[in-house]
Amino acid sequence: MSLLGAILAGGGSRRFGSPKTLARLHGKPLWRVAAERLETVCDDVVAVVNHPAVAQAVEVETLPDRRPLMGPLGGIDAALYRARRDGHRAVLVVAVDMPWVGTAALRHLADAWRKHRRVCLPRAGPPFGFHPLCGVYPTTSLARLARALAARSLEAGAFAQSLDPVLVDTGLPAGALRSVNRPGDLPPPAFSIIGNKKSGKTTLAVAVIGELARRGRRVMSVKHGHHFRLDTRGSDSWRHRHEGRAERVLLAGPDGFALMGDWGQEGEPSLDLLLARHLPEAEIVVVEGFRRARVPKVEIHRSAAQPEPVLNPERAEAMGALAVVTDRPGLPWSVPVLDADAPDLAARVSDLAEAALL
């Protein structure tokens, strides 16, 4: 039941304007984002890439389409052929421009395939109710794919539907299956400062924001909180929102602006979606909190605040940490350890953030 992971990265990126495969999400190229997640689920990982210059920059095995100009189905065909040749039973494909599909969702798809032995795709919205470019295709579907390509029936959704796929509830939040089509679809590079309550997150965040601004960076920030209200009862903006029931209220004036509203039925969006929507002009974003977001992290841990850190010290690097700021350097940290009381702490954190993101 060996499974090959395949990154579909053979498109021309015409709307994007440059190769999407090499575009970066929080400092990491999109091909690497996909590869790292597939590597945790699959026995081997390849990337289907048709442009030699792009292929040279991708650090996993690459292969071109066997049948040129066939769109995404040509990439699936190349991956299935490679899988059958090397004894894999199926291919778990993911398009390179879908960086918000996490490891847990890929594992759900792989587990469903091992149970059903059929094409398994993530449940999604219209037009098909699934996404055809993120899922498991058994090598037994190669012959039917060859016939579709020969007939130039190149619609990936229609082909996948013809295979009677199993639709899998992957647990992905709304919007996680969206694609990166234009540079503005990617959020500005960000990193988060995390830690337990009263560990000094805000003090460190303020110092780092100031340091990055002094370096000439266009720096913006995000703070995660609970149960806060920015509008005062009875004010004009409050009345717009609570009496008039406006979904969102933009309060603007010569000295600044504020946007107030509710998340609506979809619930709280991901950090990346917030960044792309509201802070697209930022050169770098300092985030306080959002410990589960897939952005590089700096943990501040003071033993007086909490006896144990947020991150597992031995797995901190694997969990996306750049460094830890702590008064307990003796723990088995897998990332650089910074002195919480060092006078140059903000500068050192800024150095790490710029090296990782910019």
Short mmCIF file of C-alpha atoms in Angstrom, two decimals:
data_model
loop_
_atom_site.label_atom_id
_atom_site.label_comp_id
_atom_site.label_asym_id
_atom_site.label_seq_id
_atom_site.Cartn_x
_atom_site.Cartn_y
_atom_site.Cartn_z
CA MET A 1 0.00 0.00 0.00
CA SER A 2 2.91 2.34 -0.76
CA LEU A 3 1.84 5.92 -1.50
CA LEU A 4 3.64 8.46 -3.68
CA GLY A 5 3.21 12.15 -2.89
CA ALA A 6 3.14 14.44 -5.94
CA ILE A 7 3.23 18.24 -6.04
CA LEU A 8 1.43 19.53 -9.14
CA ALA A 9 3.62 22.45 -10.17
CA GLY A 10 3.60 22.32 -13.95
CA GLY A 11 1.36 25.30 -14.70
CA GLY A 12 2.44 28.47 -16.46
CA SER A 13 1.47 30.89 -13.64
CA ARG A 14 0.22 33.41 -16.19
CA ARG A 15 -2.10 35.24 -13.82
CA PHE A 16 0.51 35.23 -11.06
CA GLY A 17 3.17 36.80 -13.27
CA SER A 18 6.07 34.61 -12.05
CA PRO A 19 6.45 30.92 -11.12
CA LYS A 20 4.07 30.23 -8.22
CA THR A 21 6.18 27.22 -7.31
CA LEU A 22 8.91 29.57 -6.07
CA ALA A 23 6.62 32.15 -4.43
CA ARG A 24 7.00 32.32 -0.66
CA LEU A 25 4.58 31.88 2.20
CA HIS A 26 6.12 33.32 5.38
CA GLY A 27 9.60 32.90 3.95
CA LYS A 28 9.14 29.36 2.64
CA PRO A 29 8.72 28.56 -1.11
CA LEU A 30 5.38 26.97 -1.93
CA TRP A 31 6.98 23.79 -3.26
CA ARG A 32 8.65 23.28 0.12
CA VAL A 33 5.40 23.91 2.00
CA ALA A 34 3.76 21.12 0.01
CA ALA A 35 6.78 18.79 0.17
CA GLU A 36 7.13 18.98 3.95
CA ARG A 37 3.50 18.08 4.45
CA LEU A 38 3.48 15.26 1.91
CA GLU A 39 6.66 13.80 3.41
CA THR A 40 4.86 13.16 6.70
CA VAL A 41 2.17 11.07 4.95
CA CYS A 42 3.76 9.50 1.86
CA ASP A 43 6.58 7.04 1.22
CA ASP A 44 8.21 9.26 -1.41
CA VAL A 45 7.62 12.76 -2.82
CA VAL A 46 8.11 14.18 -6.33
CA ALA A 47 7.14 17.42 -8.04
CA VAL A 48 5.73 17.63 -11.55
CA VAL A 49 7.49 20.66 -13.05
CA ASN A 50 7.65 21.60 -16.72
CA HIS A 51 10.03 24.57 -16.59
CA PRO A 52 13.75 23.66 -16.34
CA ALA A 53 14.69 26.79 -14.39
CA VAL A 54 11.99 26.10 -11.81
CA ALA A 55 12.94 22.43 -11.63
CA GLN A 56 16.52 23.38 -10.77
CA ALA A 57 15.29 25.34 -7.73
CA VAL A 58 13.07 22.53 -6.39
CA GLU A 59 14.94 20.26 -3.99
CA VAL A 60 12.86 17.11 -4.43
CA GLU A 61 12.84 14.84 -7.47
CA THR A 62 11.12 16.54 -10.41
CA LEU A 63 9.53 15.12 -13.54
CA PRO A 64 7.83 16.80 -16.50
CA ASP A 65 4.45 16.01 -18.02
CA ARG A 66 4.59 12.97 -20.31
CA ARG A 67 1.95 14.60 -22.52
CA PRO A 68 2.54 18.37 -22.80
CA LEU A 69 -0.21 21.01 -22.68
CA MET A 70 -2.76 18.80 -20.95
CA GLY A 71 -3.22 21.00 -17.88
CA PRO A 72 -3.44 19.53 -14.37
CA LEU A 73 -4.50 16.12 -15.70
CA GLY A 74 -1.17 15.92 -17.47
CA GLY A 75 0.55 16.35 -14.12
CA ILE A 76 -1.57 13.63 -12.51
CA ASP A 77 -0.76 11.37 -15.46
CA ALA A 78 2.99 11.91 -15.00
CA ALA A 79 2.75 11.21 -11.28
CA LEU A 80 0.67 8.05 -11.75
CA TYR A 81 3.08 6.72 -14.37
CA ARG A 82 6.02 7.33 -12.03
CA ALA A 83 4.14 5.66 -9.16
CA ARG A 84 3.29 2.55 -11.18
CA ARG A 85 6.84 2.27 -12.45
CA ASP A 86 8.28 2.29 -8.92
CA GLY A 87 5.72 0.04 -7.29
CA HIS A 88 3.53 2.57 -5.50
CA ARG A 89 -0.16 1.76 -5.34
CA ALA A 90 -1.50 5.32 -5.52
CA VAL A 91 -0.57 8.99 -5.71
CA LEU A 92 -1.55 11.66 -3.20
CA VAL A 93 -1.53 14.83 -5.30
CA VAL A 94 -1.71 18.41 -4.11
CA ALA A 95 -1.48 21.50 -6.28
CA VAL A 96 1.46 23.70 -5.34
CA ASP A 97 -0.83 26.73 -5.14
CA MET A 98 -2.93 25.22 -2.32
CA PRO A 99 -0.63 25.90 0.65
CA TRP A 100 -3.39 25.91 3.28
CA VAL A 101 -4.05 22.17 3.04
CA GLY A 102 -2.44 20.89 6.22
CA THR A 103 -0.88 17.59 7.15
CA ALA A 104 -3.95 16.39 9.05
CA ALA A 105 -6.14 16.75 5.96
CA LEU A 106 -3.63 14.87 3.81
CA ARG A 107 -3.54 12.09 6.39
CA HIS A 108 -7.34 11.85 6.35
CA LEU A 109 -7.20 11.37 2.58
CA ALA A 110 -4.49 8.73 2.80
CA ASP A 111 -6.38 6.82 5.49
CA ALA A 112 -9.59 6.93 3.44
CA TRP A 113 -7.76 5.51 0.42
CA ARG A 114 -6.33 2.65 2.47
CA LYS A 115 -9.84 1.87 3.65
CA HIS A 116 -11.74 2.19 0.36
CA ARG A 117 -9.03 1.52 -2.30
CA ARG A 118 -10.67 4.13 -4.56
CA VAL A 119 -10.12 7.73 -5.57
CA CYS A 120 -10.49 9.83 -2.39
CA LEU A 121 -11.00 13.59 -2.61
CA PRO A 122 -11.74 16.29 -0.01
CA ARG A 123 -15.35 17.35 0.28
CA ALA A 124 -15.75 20.93 -0.96
CA GLY A 125 -18.29 23.31 -2.44
CA PRO A 126 -19.71 23.58 -5.97
CA PRO A 127 -19.51 22.78 -8.81
CA PHE A 128 -18.55 19.18 -8.01
CA GLY A 129 -18.69 18.95 -4.22
CA PHE A 130 -14.99 18.04 -4.08
CA HIS A 131 -11.60 19.39 -5.14
CA PRO A 132 -9.93 17.31 -7.87
CA LEU A 133 -6.36 18.62 -7.37
CA CYS A 134 -5.93 17.48 -3.78
CA GLY A 135 -6.55 13.80 -3.24
CA VAL A 136 -5.53 10.20 -3.79
CA TYR A 137 -5.63 8.58 -7.24
CA PRO A 138 -4.86 4.83 -7.42
CA THR A 139 -2.55 3.73 -10.21
CA THR A 140 -5.44 1.66 -11.57
CA SER A 141 -6.98 4.94 -12.81
CA LEU A 142 -4.06 5.51 -15.20
CA ALA A 143 -5.70 3.75 -18.16
CA ARG A 144 -8.90 5.81 -17.88
CA LEU A 145 -6.85 8.96 -17.58
CA ALA A 146 -4.93 8.05 -20.73
CA ARG A 147 -8.21 7.73 -22.62
CA ALA A 148 -9.42 11.10 -21.33
CA LEU A 149 -6.19 12.77 -22.42
CA ALA A 150 -6.34 11.13 -25.84
CA ALA A 151 -9.86 12.52 -26.26
CA ARG A 152 -8.65 15.91 -24.92
CA SER A 153 -11.23 15.76 -22.14
CA LEU A 154 -9.09 17.93 -19.89
CA GLU A 155 -11.51 19.13 -17.19
CA ALA A 156 -10.05 17.75 -13.96
CA GLY A 157 -13.33 17.91 -12.04
CA ALA A 158 -15.29 16.06 -14.69
CA PHE A 159 -12.61 13.38 -14.95
CA ALA A 160 -12.48 12.89 -11.19
CA GLN A 161 -16.28 12.70 -11.05
CA SER A 162 -16.23 9.92 -13.66
CA LEU A 163 -14.17 7.82 -11.24
CA ASP A 164 -16.94 7.87 -8.58
CA PRO A 165 -14.66 9.25 -5.86
CA VAL A 166 -15.06 8.81 -2.13
CA LEU A 167 -15.66 12.25 -0.62
CA VAL A 168 -13.70 12.75 2.59
CA ASP A 169 -14.46 15.18 5.39
CA THR A 170 -10.92 16.38 6.05
CA GLY A 171 -11.69 18.89 8.78
CA LEU A 172 -10.33 21.74 6.69
CA PRO A 173 -11.80 25.15 7.59
CA ALA A 174 -13.67 27.22 5.04
CA GLY A 175 -11.30 28.65 2.47
CA ALA A 176 -8.43 26.24 3.09
CA LEU A 177 -8.86 24.72 -0.38
CA ARG A 178 -8.54 28.08 -2.09
CA SER A 179 -5.78 28.59 -4.65
CA VAL A 180 -3.09 31.23 -4.98
CA ASN A 181 -3.83 32.87 -8.32
CA ARG A 182 -2.33 36.34 -7.87
CA PRO A 183 0.44 37.70 -5.62
CA GLY A 184 -2.20 39.44 -3.50
CA ASP A 185 -3.66 36.05 -2.54
CA LEU A 186 -0.57 35.41 -0.42
CA PRO A 187 -0.33 37.14 2.95
CA PRO A 188 2.58 39.41 3.84
CA PRO A 189 5.39 37.59 5.68
CA ALA A 190 4.64 37.26 9.38
CA PHE A 191 5.97 35.68 12.54
CA SER A 192 4.32 35.29 15.92
CA ILE A 193 5.48 35.88 19.46
CA ILE A 194 3.84 33.28 21.67
CA GLY A 195 3.96 32.40 25.32
CA ASN A 196 1.90 31.77 28.39
CA LYS A 197 0.02 34.51 30.22
CA LYS A 198 2.20 37.20 31.85
CA SER A 199 5.32 35.87 30.15
CA GLY A 200 6.10 39.23 28.53
CA LYS A 201 4.71 38.72 25.01
CA THR A 202 3.44 42.28 24.60
CA THR A 203 6.65 43.87 25.93
CA LEU A 204 8.74 41.81 23.53
CA ALA A 205 6.37 42.44 20.60
CA VAL A 206 6.47 46.21 21.16
CA ALA A 207 10.27 46.19 21.33
CA VAL A 208 10.61 44.11 18.14
CA ILE A 209 8.10 46.29 16.26
CA GLY A 210 10.11 49.35 17.24
CA GLU A 211 13.40 47.73 16.19
CA LEU A 212 12.06 46.68 12.78
CA ALA A 213 10.59 50.14 12.21
CA ARG A 214 13.97 51.71 13.04
CA ARG A 215 15.50 49.50 10.37
CA GLY A 216 13.17 51.04 7.80
CA ARG A 217 10.77 48.12 7.53
CA ARG A 218 7.09 48.74 6.87
CA VAL A 219 5.96 46.79 9.91
CA MET A 220 2.39 46.06 10.99
CA SER A 221 1.03 43.90 13.78
CA VAL A 222 -1.80 41.61 14.80
CA LYS A 223 -2.90 40.92 18.38
CA HIS A 224 -5.13 37.98 19.23
CA GLY A 225 -7.64 38.63 21.99
CA HIS A 226 -11.00 37.64 23.42
CA HIS A 227 -14.28 39.47 24.04
CA PHE A 228 -13.03 42.94 23.10
CA ARG A 229 -15.18 45.80 21.79
CA LEU A 230 -13.83 48.92 20.13
CA ASP A 231 -17.07 50.88 19.84
CA THR A 232 -18.72 52.67 22.75
CA ARG A 233 -22.38 52.06 23.46
CA GLY A 234 -24.48 54.89 22.08
CA SER A 235 -21.76 56.25 19.75
CA ASP A 236 -22.51 56.77 16.06
CA SER A 237 -20.45 53.75 15.02
CA TRP A 238 -22.12 51.63 17.72
CA ARG A 239 -25.55 52.63 16.41
CA HIS A 240 -24.56 51.75 12.80
CA ARG A 241 -23.50 48.31 13.95
CA HIS A 242 -26.00 47.40 16.69
CA GLU A 243 -29.10 49.38 15.76
CA GLY A 244 -28.70 49.41 11.99
CA ARG A 245 -27.19 45.89 11.98
CA ALA A 246 -24.37 46.71 9.56
CA GLU A 247 -22.17 43.66 9.16
CA ARG A 248 -19.04 45.84 9.25
CA VAL A 249 -18.46 49.50 10.06
CA LEU A 250 -15.44 51.42 8.81
CA LEU A 251 -14.72 54.44 11.01
CA ALA A 252 -12.45 56.84 9.13
CA GLY A 253 -11.05 60.27 9.82
CA PRO A 254 -7.99 62.44 9.19
CA ASP A 255 -6.04 60.82 12.04
CA GLY A 256 -6.74 57.15 11.36
CA PHE A 257 -9.34 54.46 10.80
CA ALA A 258 -10.85 51.40 12.48
CA LEU A 259 -12.83 48.49 11.07
CA MET A 260 -15.39 46.85 13.34
CA GLY A 261 -17.67 43.92 12.68
CA ASP A 262 -18.56 40.30 13.27
CA TRP A 263 -17.14 37.19 11.62
CA GLY A 264 -20.56 36.01 10.46
CA GLN A 265 -21.53 32.42 9.79
CA GLU A 266 -18.07 31.29 8.64
CA GLY A 267 -16.51 32.03 12.03
CA GLU A 268 -13.06 33.41 12.72
CA PRO A 269 -10.90 33.30 9.55
CA SER A 270 -7.35 32.03 9.49
CA LEU A 271 -4.45 34.34 10.27
CA ASP A 272 -3.27 34.17 6.64
CA LEU A 273 -6.68 35.27 5.37
CA LEU A 274 -6.73 38.17 7.84
CA LEU A 275 -3.26 39.26 6.75
CA ALA A 276 -4.07 39.06 3.03
CA ARG A 277 -7.34 40.97 3.45
CA HIS A 278 -6.34 43.70 5.87
CA LEU A 279 -2.53 44.12 5.92
CA PRO A 280 -1.44 43.49 2.31
CA GLU A 281 0.90 46.51 2.23
CA ALA A 282 3.03 45.27 5.15
CA GLU A 283 6.64 44.33 4.54
CA ILE A 284 6.65 42.26 7.72
CA VAL A 285 4.00 41.57 10.35
CA VAL A 286 4.61 40.93 14.04
CA VAL A 287 1.84 38.75 15.47
CA GLU A 288 1.16 38.39 19.18
CA GLY A 289 -0.53 35.08 19.90
CA PHE A 290 -2.03 32.76 17.25
CA ARG A 291 0.13 29.92 18.57
CA ARG A 292 -1.54 27.37 16.23
CA ALA A 293 -1.05 29.41 13.07
CA ARG A 294 1.48 28.08 10.55
CA VAL A 295 3.91 30.97 10.80
CA PRO A 296 7.43 31.07 12.25
CA LYS A 297 7.34 31.56 16.01
CA VAL A 298 9.40 32.98 18.84
CA GLU A 299 8.34 31.71 22.24
CA ILE A 300 8.96 33.73 25.37
CA HIS A 301 8.97 31.52 28.45
CA ARG A 302 9.55 32.73 31.98
CA SER A 303 9.37 30.10 34.69
CA ALA A 304 7.68 32.54 37.07
CA ALA A 305 4.69 32.80 34.70
CA GLN A 306 4.27 29.10 33.90
CA PRO A 307 6.39 26.10 34.87
CA GLU A 308 6.32 24.62 31.37
CA PRO A 309 6.75 26.28 27.95
CA VAL A 310 4.12 26.29 25.21
CA LEU A 311 6.30 24.35 22.77
CA ASN A 312 7.97 21.02 23.39
CA PRO A 313 11.65 22.04 23.68
CA GLU A 314 12.92 19.01 21.74
CA ARG A 315 10.37 19.57 18.94
CA ALA A 316 10.42 23.36 18.89
CA GLU A 317 12.20 23.58 15.53
CA ALA A 318 9.83 21.06 13.94
CA MET A 319 6.93 23.11 15.31
CA GLY A 320 8.14 26.20 13.46
CA ALA A 321 10.07 28.03 16.17
CA LEU A 322 12.88 30.38 15.23
CA ALA A 323 14.11 30.77 18.81
CA VAL A 324 13.05 30.75 22.44
CA VAL A 325 13.44 33.64 24.84
CA THR A 326 13.72 32.09 28.29
CA ASP A 327 15.23 32.06 31.74
CA ARG A 328 15.46 28.25 31.55
CA PRO A 329 18.25 27.64 29.00
CA GLY A 330 18.94 24.19 30.42
CA LEU A 331 15.91 22.60 28.77
CA PRO A 332 16.72 20.52 25.64
CA TRP A 333 15.82 23.27 23.17
CA SER A 334 16.23 22.45 19.47
CA VAL A 335 16.37 26.16 18.53
CA PRO A 336 18.59 29.11 19.54
CA VAL A 337 18.08 30.20 23.15
CA LEU A 338 18.01 33.95 23.86
CA ASP A 339 18.40 35.58 27.25
CA ALA A 340 15.10 37.14 28.28
CA ASP A 341 16.93 40.03 29.96
CA ALA A 342 19.55 40.72 27.26
CA PRO A 343 19.72 44.42 26.30
CA ASP A 344 19.94 43.55 22.58
CA LEU A 345 17.05 41.04 22.67
CA ALA A 346 14.80 42.95 20.24
CA ALA A 347 17.67 43.28 17.76
CA ARG A 348 18.46 39.56 17.91
CA VAL A 349 14.82 38.55 17.43
CA SER A 350 14.57 41.01 14.52
CA ASP A 351 17.69 39.52 12.94
CA LEU A 352 16.17 36.03 13.08
CA ALA A 353 12.85 37.22 11.68
CA GLU A 354 14.43 39.11 8.77
CA ALA A 355 16.65 36.14 7.91
CA ALA A 356 13.69 33.74 7.90
CA LEU A 357 11.12 35.91 6.14
CA LEU A 358 12.77 38.54 3.93
#
